[in-house]
CSV table of C-alpha atoms in Angstrom, one decimal:
chain,number,residue,atom,x,y,z
L,284,UNK,CA,69.4,40.1,9.8
L,285,UNK,CA,69.8,36.5,11.0
L,286,UNK,CA,67.3,37.2,13.8
L,287,UNK,CA,64.7,38.5,11.3
L,288,UNK,CA,65.1,35.4,9.2
L,289,UNK,CA,64.9,33.2,12.2
L,290,UNK,CA,61.6,34.9,13.4
L,291,UNK,CA,60.2,34.7,9.9
L,292,UNK,CA,61.0,31.0,9.6
L,293,UNK,CA,59.6,30.3,13.0
L,294,UNK,CA,56.3,32.1,12.1
L,295,UNK,CA,56.1,30.1,8.9
L,296,UNK,CA,56.6,26.8,10.7
L,297,UNK,CA,53.9,27.8,13.2
L,298,UNK,CA,51.5,28.8,10.4
L,299,UNK,CA,52.1,25.5,8.6
L,300,UNK,CA,51.6,23.5,11.7
L,301,UNK,CA,48.3,25.3,12.4
L,302,UNK,CA,47.1,24.7,8.9
L,303,UNK,CA,48.1,21.0,9.0
L,304,UNK,CA,46.3,20.6,12.3
L,305,UNK,CA,43.1,22.3,11.0
L,306,UNK,CA,43.0,20.1,7.9
L,307,UNK,CA,43.7,17.0,10.0
L,308,UNK,CA,40.9,17.9,12.5
L,309,UNK,CA,38.4,18.5,9.6
L,310,UNK,CA,39.4,15.1,8.1
L,311,UNK,CA,39.2,13.3,11.4
L,312,UNK,CA,35.8,15.0,12.2
L,313,UNK,CA,34.4,14.2,8.8
L,314,UNK,CA,35.5,10.6,9.0
L,315,UNK,CA,34.1,10.2,12.6
L,316,UNK,CA,30.6,11.6,12.0
L,317,UNK,CA,28.5,8.7,13.2
L,318,UNK,CA,25.4,10.7,14.3
L,319,UNK,CA,23.6,13.9,13.8
L,320,UNK,CA,22.1,16.3,16.4
L,321,UNK,CA,18.6,17.9,15.8
L,322,UNK,CA,18.4,21.4,17.1
L,323,UNK,CA,14.5,21.3,16.8
L,324,UNK,CA,12.7,24.2,18.5
L,325,UNK,CA,14.9,26.1,20.9
L,326,UNK,CA,12.7,26.5,23.9
L,327,UNK,CA,12.5,25.8,27.6
L,328,UNK,CA,11.8,22.4,29.1
L,329,UNK,CA,8.2,23.3,30.0
L,330,UNK,CA,7.5,24.2,26.3
L,331,UNK,CA,9.2,21.0,25.2
L,332,UNK,CA,6.8,19.0,27.4
L,333,UNK,CA,3.8,21.0,26.0
L,334,UNK,CA,5.0,20.3,22.4
L,335,UNK,CA,5.4,16.6,23.4
L,336,UNK,CA,1.8,16.5,24.6
L,337,UNK,CA,0.4,18.2,21.5
L,338,UNK,CA,2.4,16.1,19.1
L,339,UNK,CA,1.7,12.8,20.9
L,340,UNK,CA,-2.0,13.6,21.0
L,341,UNK,CA,-2.0,14.5,17.3
L,342,UNK,CA,-0.1,11.3,16.4
L,343,UNK,CA,-2.6,9.2,18.4
L,344,UNK,CA,-5.6,10.9,16.7
L,345,UNK,CA,-4.0,10.5,13.2
L,346,UNK,CA,-3.5,6.7,13.8
L,347,UNK,CA,-7.0,6.3,15.1
L,348,UNK,CA,-8.7,8.3,12.3
L,349,UNK,CA,-6.8,6.5,9.5
L,350,UNK,CA,-7.3,3.1,11.1
L,351,UNK,CA,-11.1,3.8,11.3
L,352,UNK,CA,-11.2,4.5,7.6
L,353,UNK,CA,-9.3,1.3,6.8
L,354,UNK,CA,-11.6,-0.8,9.0
L,355,UNK,CA,-14.7,0.9,7.7
L,356,UNK,CA,-13.7,0.1,4.1
L,357,UNK,CA,-12.8,-3.4,4.9
L,358,UNK,CA,-15.9,-4.0,7.0
L,359,UNK,CA,-18.6,-2.5,4.7
L,360,UNK,CA,-18.9,-4.4,1.4
L,361,UNK,CA,-20.6,-1.4,-0.2
L,362,UNK,CA,-17.3,0.4,0.0
L,363,UNK,CA,-15.4,-2.3,-1.9
L,364,UNK,CA,-15.2,0.1,-4.9
L,365,UNK,CA,-12.1,1.6,-6.6
L,366,UNK,CA,-12.5,5.0,-4.9
L,367,UNK,CA,-12.6,3.5,-1.4
L,368,UNK,CA,-9.9,1.0,-2.1
L,369,UNK,CA,-7.6,3.9,-3.0
L,370,UNK,CA,-8.8,5.8,0.0
L,371,UNK,CA,-7.9,2.8,2.3
L,372,UNK,CA,-4.5,2.7,0.6
L,373,UNK,CA,-4.1,6.4,1.2
L,374,UNK,CA,-5.0,6.0,4.9
L,375,UNK,CA,-2.6,3.1,5.3
L,376,UNK,CA,0.1,5.3,3.7
L,377,UNK,CA,-0.6,8.2,6.1
L,378,UNK,CA,-0.1,5.9,9.1
L,379,UNK,CA,3.4,5.0,8.0
L,380,UNK,CA,4.1,8.5,6.8
L,381,UNK,CA,3.7,10.0,10.2
L,382,UNK,CA,5.3,7.0,11.9
L,383,UNK,CA,8.5,7.6,9.9
L,384,UNK,CA,9.2,10.9,11.7
L,385,UNK,CA,6.8,11.7,14.6
L,386,UNK,CA,8.1,9.0,17.1
L,387,UNK,CA,11.6,10.3,16.7
L,388,UNK,CA,10.4,13.9,17.2
L,389,UNK,CA,8.6,12.8,20.4
L,390,UNK,CA,11.7,11.1,21.7
L,391,UNK,CA,13.7,14.3,21.1
L,392,UNK,CA,11.3,16.4,23.0
L,393,UNK,CA,12.1,14.4,26.1
L,394,UNK,CA,15.8,13.9,25.4
L,395,UNK,CA,18.7,16.2,26.2
L,396,UNK,CA,20.9,15.0,23.3
L,397,UNK,CA,18.4,14.9,20.3
L,398,UNK,CA,20.7,12.6,18.4
L,399,UNK,CA,20.1,10.2,15.5
L,400,UNK,CA,22.6,7.8,14.0
L,401,UNK,CA,24.1,8.3,10.5
L,402,UNK,CA,22.3,5.3,9.1
L,403,UNK,CA,19.1,6.1,11.0
L,404,UNK,CA,19.1,9.6,9.6
L,405,UNK,CA,19.3,8.4,6.0
L,406,UNK,CA,16.8,5.6,6.6
L,407,UNK,CA,14.4,8.2,7.9
L,408,UNK,CA,15.2,10.5,4.9
L,409,UNK,CA,14.5,7.6,2.5
L,410,UNK,CA,11.3,6.3,4.0
L,411,UNK,CA,9.8,9.8,4.7
L,412,UNK,CA,10.5,10.9,1.1
L,413,UNK,CA,9.5,7.6,-0.4
L,414,UNK,CA,6.1,7.7,1.3
L,415,UNK,CA,5.7,11.4,0.4
L,416,UNK,CA,6.3,10.5,-3.2
L,417,UNK,CA,3.9,7.6,-3.0
L,418,UNK,CA,1.3,10.0,-1.6
L,419,UNK,CA,1.6,12.3,-4.7
L,420,UNK,CA,1.1,9.2,-6.9
L,421,UNK,CA,-1.9,8.0,-5.0
L,422,UNK,CA,-3.5,11.5,-5.0
L,423,UNK,CA,-2.9,11.5,-8.8
L,424,UNK,CA,-4.5,8.1,-9.1
L,425,UNK,CA,-7.5,9.2,-7.0
L,426,UNK,CA,-7.9,12.2,-9.3
L,427,UNK,CA,-7.8,10.0,-12.3
L,428,UNK,CA,-10.4,7.7,-10.7
L,429,UNK,CA,-12.8,10.7,-10.2
L,430,UNK,CA,-12.2,11.9,-13.7
L,431,UNK,CA,-13.2,8.5,-15.2
L,432,UNK,CA,-16.2,8.2,-12.8
L,433,UNK,CA,-17.7,11.6,-13.6
L,434,UNK,CA,-16.4,12.4,-17.2
L,435,UNK,CA,-16.5,8.8,-18.6
L,436,UNK,CA,-19.3,7.1,-16.5
L,437,UNK,CA,-20.2,4.6,-19.2
L,438,UNK,CA,-16.6,3.3,-19.6
L,439,UNK,CA,-15.8,3.5,-15.9
L,440,UNK,CA,-16.9,0.0,-14.8
L,441,UNK,CA,-14.9,-1.6,-17.6
L,442,UNK,CA,-11.8,0.5,-17.2
L,443,UNK,CA,-11.5,0.9,-13.4
L,444,UNK,CA,-12.1,-2.7,-12.2
L,445,UNK,CA,-11.1,-3.8,-8.7
L,446,UNK,CA,-8.1,-5.6,-10.2
L,447,UNK,CA,-7.0,-2.6,-12.2
L,448,UNK,CA,-7.4,-0.4,-9.1
L,449,UNK,CA,-5.2,-2.7,-7.0
L,450,UNK,CA,-2.5,-2.8,-9.8
L,451,UNK,CA,-2.5,1.0,-10.0
L,452,UNK,CA,-2.2,1.3,-6.2
L,453,UNK,CA,0.7,-1.2,-6.2
L,454,UNK,CA,2.4,0.7,-9.0
L,455,UNK,CA,2.1,3.9,-6.8
L,456,UNK,CA,3.9,2.2,-3.9
L,457,UNK,CA,6.6,0.6,-6.1
L,458,UNK,CA,7.4,3.9,-8.0
L,459,UNK,CA,7.2,5.9,-4.8
L,460,UNK,CA,9.9,3.8,-3.2
L,461,UNK,CA,12.1,3.8,-6.3
L,462,UNK,CA,12.0,7.5,-7.1
L,463,UNK,CA,14.2,8.9,-4.4
L,464,UNK,CA,16.9,6.2,-4.4
L,465,UNK,CA,19.4,8.3,-6.4
L,466,UNK,CA,19.1,11.6,-4.4
L,467,UNK,CA,19.4,9.7,-1.1
L,468,UNK,CA,22.4,7.8,-2.3
L,469,UNK,CA,24.2,10.9,-3.6
L,470,UNK,CA,23.7,12.8,-0.4
L,471,UNK,CA,24.8,9.9,1.8
L,472,UNK,CA,28.1,9.7,-0.1
L,473,UNK,CA,29.0,13.4,0.7
L,474,UNK,CA,31.7,14.0,3.4
L,475,UNK,CA,30.2,15.5,6.5
L,476,UNK,CA,32.1,17.8,8.8
L,477,UNK,CA,31.6,19.1,12.4
L,478,UNK,CA,29.5,20.6,13.7
L,479,UNK,CA,27.1,17.8,12.9
L,480,UNK,CA,24.0,19.7,14.0
L,481,UNK,CA,20.9,19.7,11.8
L,482,UNK,CA,18.8,22.9,12.4
L,483,UNK,CA,15.6,21.0,11.7
L,484,UNK,CA,13.1,18.5,13.1
L,485,UNK,CA,14.0,15.6,10.7
L,486,UNK,CA,16.7,14.5,8.2
L,487,UNK,CA,16.0,16.8,5.2
L,488,UNK,CA,18.1,17.3,2.1
L,489,UNK,CA,18.6,21.0,2.6
L,490,UNK,CA,20.1,20.9,6.1
L,491,UNK,CA,22.1,17.8,5.2
L,492,UNK,CA,23.7,19.5,2.1
L,493,UNK,CA,24.7,22.4,4.3
L,494,UNK,CA,26.6,20.1,6.6
L,495,UNK,CA,28.8,18.7,3.7
L,496,UNK,CA,32.5,19.5,3.9
L,497,UNK,CA,32.7,20.1,0.2
L,498,UNK,CA,30.3,22.0,-2.0
L,499,UNK,CA,28.0,19.7,-4.0
L,500,UNK,CA,26.3,21.8,-6.7
L,501,UNK,CA,25.6,18.7,-8.9
L,502,UNK,CA,23.8,16.9,-6.0
L,503,UNK,CA,21.8,20.1,-5.2
L,504,UNK,CA,20.7,20.5,-8.8
L,505,UNK,CA,19.7,16.8,-9.0
L,506,UNK,CA,17.7,17.0,-5.8
L,507,UNK,CA,15.9,20.2,-7.0
L,508,UNK,CA,15.2,18.6,-10.4
L,509,UNK,CA,13.8,15.4,-8.8
L,510,UNK,CA,11.6,17.5,-6.4
L,511,UNK,CA,10.4,19.9,-9.1
L,512,UNK,CA,9.5,17.2,-11.7
L,513,UNK,CA,7.6,15.2,-9.1
L,514,UNK,CA,5.7,18.0,-7.5
L,515,UNK,CA,4.8,20.0,-10.6
L,516,UNK,CA,4.0,17.0,-12.8
L,517,UNK,CA,1.6,15.4,-10.3
L,518,UNK,CA,0.1,18.7,-9.3
L,519,UNK,CA,-0.6,19.7,-12.9
L,520,UNK,CA,-2.1,16.3,-13.6
L,521,UNK,CA,-4.4,16.5,-10.5
L,522,UNK,CA,-5.3,20.1,-11.4
L,523,UNK,CA,-6.1,19.2,-15.0
L,524,UNK,CA,-8.2,16.2,-13.9
L,525,UNK,CA,-10.3,18.1,-11.5
L,526,UNK,CA,-10.7,21.0,-13.9
L,527,UNK,CA,-12.3,18.5,-16.4
L,528,UNK,CA,-14.4,17.0,-13.5
L,529,UNK,CA,-15.7,20.4,-12.4
L,530,UNK,CA,-16.6,21.3,-15.9
L,531,UNK,CA,-18.5,18.1,-16.3
L,532,UNK,CA,-20.2,18.5,-12.9
L,533,UNK,CA,-21.5,21.9,-13.9
L,534,UNK,CA,-23.3,20.3,-16.8
L,535,UNK,CA,-25.2,17.9,-14.6
L,536,UNK,CA,-28.9,18.9,-14.6
L,537,UNK,CA,-29.7,17.5,-11.2
L,538,UNK,CA,-28.8,19.7,-8.2
L,539,UNK,CA,-28.5,16.7,-6.0
L,540,UNK,CA,-26.0,15.1,-8.5
L,541,UNK,CA,-24.0,18.3,-8.6
L,542,UNK,CA,-23.9,18.5,-4.8
L,543,UNK,CA,-22.8,14.9,-4.4
L,544,UNK,CA,-20.0,15.2,-7.1
L,545,UNK,CA,-18.8,18.5,-5.6
L,546,UNK,CA,-18.7,17.0,-2.1
L,547,UNK,CA,-16.4,14.1,-3.2
L,548,UNK,CA,-14.2,16.3,-5.4
L,549,UNK,CA,-14.1,19.0,-2.7
L,550,UNK,CA,-12.7,16.5,-0.2
L,551,UNK,CA,-9.9,15.5,-2.6
L,552,UNK,CA,-9.1,19.1,-3.5
L,553,UNK,CA,-8.9,20.1,0.1
L,554,UNK,CA,-6.3,17.3,0.8
L,555,UNK,CA,-4.4,18.2,-2.4
L,556,UNK,CA,-4.3,21.9,-1.4
L,557,UNK,CA,-3.1,21.2,2.1
L,558,UNK,CA,-0.4,18.8,1.0
L,559,UNK,CA,1.0,20.6,-2.1
L,560,UNK,CA,0.7,24.1,-0.7
L,561,UNK,CA,3.3,23.3,2.0
L,562,UNK,CA,5.7,21.1,0.1
L,563,UNK,CA,6.0,23.5,-2.8
L,564,UNK,CA,7.5,26.2,-0.6
L,565,UNK,CA,10.0,23.8,1.0
L,566,UNK,CA,11.1,21.3,-1.6
L,567,UNK,CA,11.0,23.0,-5.0
L,568,UNK,CA,14.2,24.8,-4.1
L,569,UNK,CA,15.5,23.1,-0.9
L,570,UNK,CA,18.6,25.2,-0.5
L,571,UNK,CA,17.3,28.6,-1.5
L,572,UNK,CA,17.8,30.0,2.0
L,573,UNK,CA,14.3,29.9,3.4
L,574,UNK,CA,14.4,30.8,7.1
L,575,UNK,CA,14.8,27.7,9.3
L,576,UNK,CA,11.9,28.7,11.5
L,577,UNK,CA,9.5,28.9,8.5
L,578,UNK,CA,10.8,25.5,7.3
L,579,UNK,CA,10.2,23.9,10.7
L,580,UNK,CA,6.6,25.3,10.8
L,581,UNK,CA,5.8,24.1,7.3
L,582,UNK,CA,7.4,20.7,8.1
L,583,UNK,CA,5.1,20.4,11.1
L,584,UNK,CA,2.1,21.3,8.9
L,585,UNK,CA,2.6,18.7,6.1
L,586,UNK,CA,4.3,16.1,8.3
L,587,UNK,CA,2.0,16.1,11.4
L,588,UNK,CA,-1.1,18.1,10.8
L,589,UNK,CA,-2.0,17.2,7.2
L,590,UNK,CA,-2.3,13.4,8.0
L,591,UNK,CA,-4.6,14.4,10.9
L,592,UNK,CA,-6.9,16.5,8.7
L,593,UNK,CA,-7.2,13.9,5.9
L,594,UNK,CA,-9.4,11.3,7.7
L,595,UNK,CA,-11.5,14.2,9.1
L,596,UNK,CA,-12.0,15.7,5.6
L,597,UNK,CA,-12.9,12.4,4.0
L,598,UNK,CA,-15.2,11.2,6.7
L,599,UNK,CA,-17.0,14.4,7.5
L,600,UNK,CA,-17.7,15.3,3.8
L,601,UNK,CA,-18.7,11.8,2.7
L,602,UNK,CA,-22.1,10.4,3.5
L,603,UNK,CA,-21.2,6.8,2.6
L,604,UNK,CA,-18.1,6.9,4.8
L,605,UNK,CA,-20.1,8.4,7.7
L,606,UNK,CA,-22.6,5.6,7.4
L,607,UNK,CA,-19.9,2.9,7.3
L,608,UNK,CA,-18.2,4.4,10.4
L,609,UNK,CA,-21.5,4.5,12.2
L,610,UNK,CA,-22.1,0.8,11.5
L,611,UNK,CA,-18.5,0.0,12.5
L,612,UNK,CA,-18.8,1.8,15.9
L,613,UNK,CA,-22.2,0.2,16.5
L,614,UNK,CA,-20.8,-3.2,15.9
L,615,UNK,CA,-17.8,-2.5,18.2
L,616,UNK,CA,-20.2,-1.3,21.0
L,617,UNK,CA,-22.4,-4.4,20.5
L,618,UNK,CA,-19.4,-6.7,20.8
L,619,UNK,CA,-18.2,-4.9,24.0
C-alpha cells in the first residue's frame, strides 16, 4: 500500500514538473521572440534562383515604368491637369508600395535563414498596409475626378482645380497612413510563441495572428472590420462613380467622344479590377482558413504584378500619355 502511494506521489511530482517546464518554456519562448522566419515557397535552390530572377526583373520594370509616368507628367506641361497629377501620385505610390516588400523577398530567395526582425516585420506590415490603403483612396479620388469631368463638365474647372487636386491627394496619403495604426498596434501587443515561422512571403495579419500564444478574437474582429469597411466602401464608391460615368458616356452623340471617354475609364477600371479582385479574397476575412498556397499566389499578384501592369495599362491606352513618353524619350536620346 505504501509502495503504491509512493509511486503515485512520484508520478504526480513528475507530471507537475513537466507541466511547469512546458509553461516555463512557452513563456521564455514568447518573451524571447525577436525575429520571424518566412517559409516562402518551399522549393529547390535552382527554383529559388529562378524566382529571384523573375521577381528582380519585375521589380526593375515596375520602378522604370512608374518613374517614366512621373517624369512624363512633370516634363509635359499639357499633362499638368488633375487627372495626370493624380496619376503621377499613383505611380509614386506604386514605387514605394513594391519597395516595402519586394526587396525583402529578393533577399530571402538568396538567404538560407529567411528571417526578419520583430520591429522590421511590423514596420513592413504598417507601411505595406498604409500604402495599400492610400492606393484605395487614390483610386477613389481618380474615379471621382472622372465622374466630375464627364458627368459635370461645366462645373469641373471650378471644382477640380490644381490646388484642390493636390489637397485631395495629400488627404489620401494622410488618411492612408493613419487608418491602420490601431490594427498594427493591437497585433504587435500580442504574445508570440515558438515556432516563430510565418508561412507567407511577408508580414501579414492572418499568419501573425496564428502565431499568437493566446487567442485574440477581439483583434481578429477589429482587423476584419477595418479591412471590410475600407475595401467595400471604396469599391462601392468607385463602382458607383463609373456606373454614372458609363451612363453619361453612352449619351454622348459623337463616336470619337465615346471612344476617348471609354478609353480613359477602361484604364481605370482595369486597374481597379486587378487590385480589388485579389485583395477581396485575402483580406475581407484574413483568418478564414484560405490555403496558404493560394494566399501566397494572390499576394504575388497584387503585391508584385499589379504595380507592373498599372503603368502599362495607363500608358498603352492613353494617347496623351504615349505622346508625352515619346517626347520624353526623344529628349533623353538627344541629350545622350
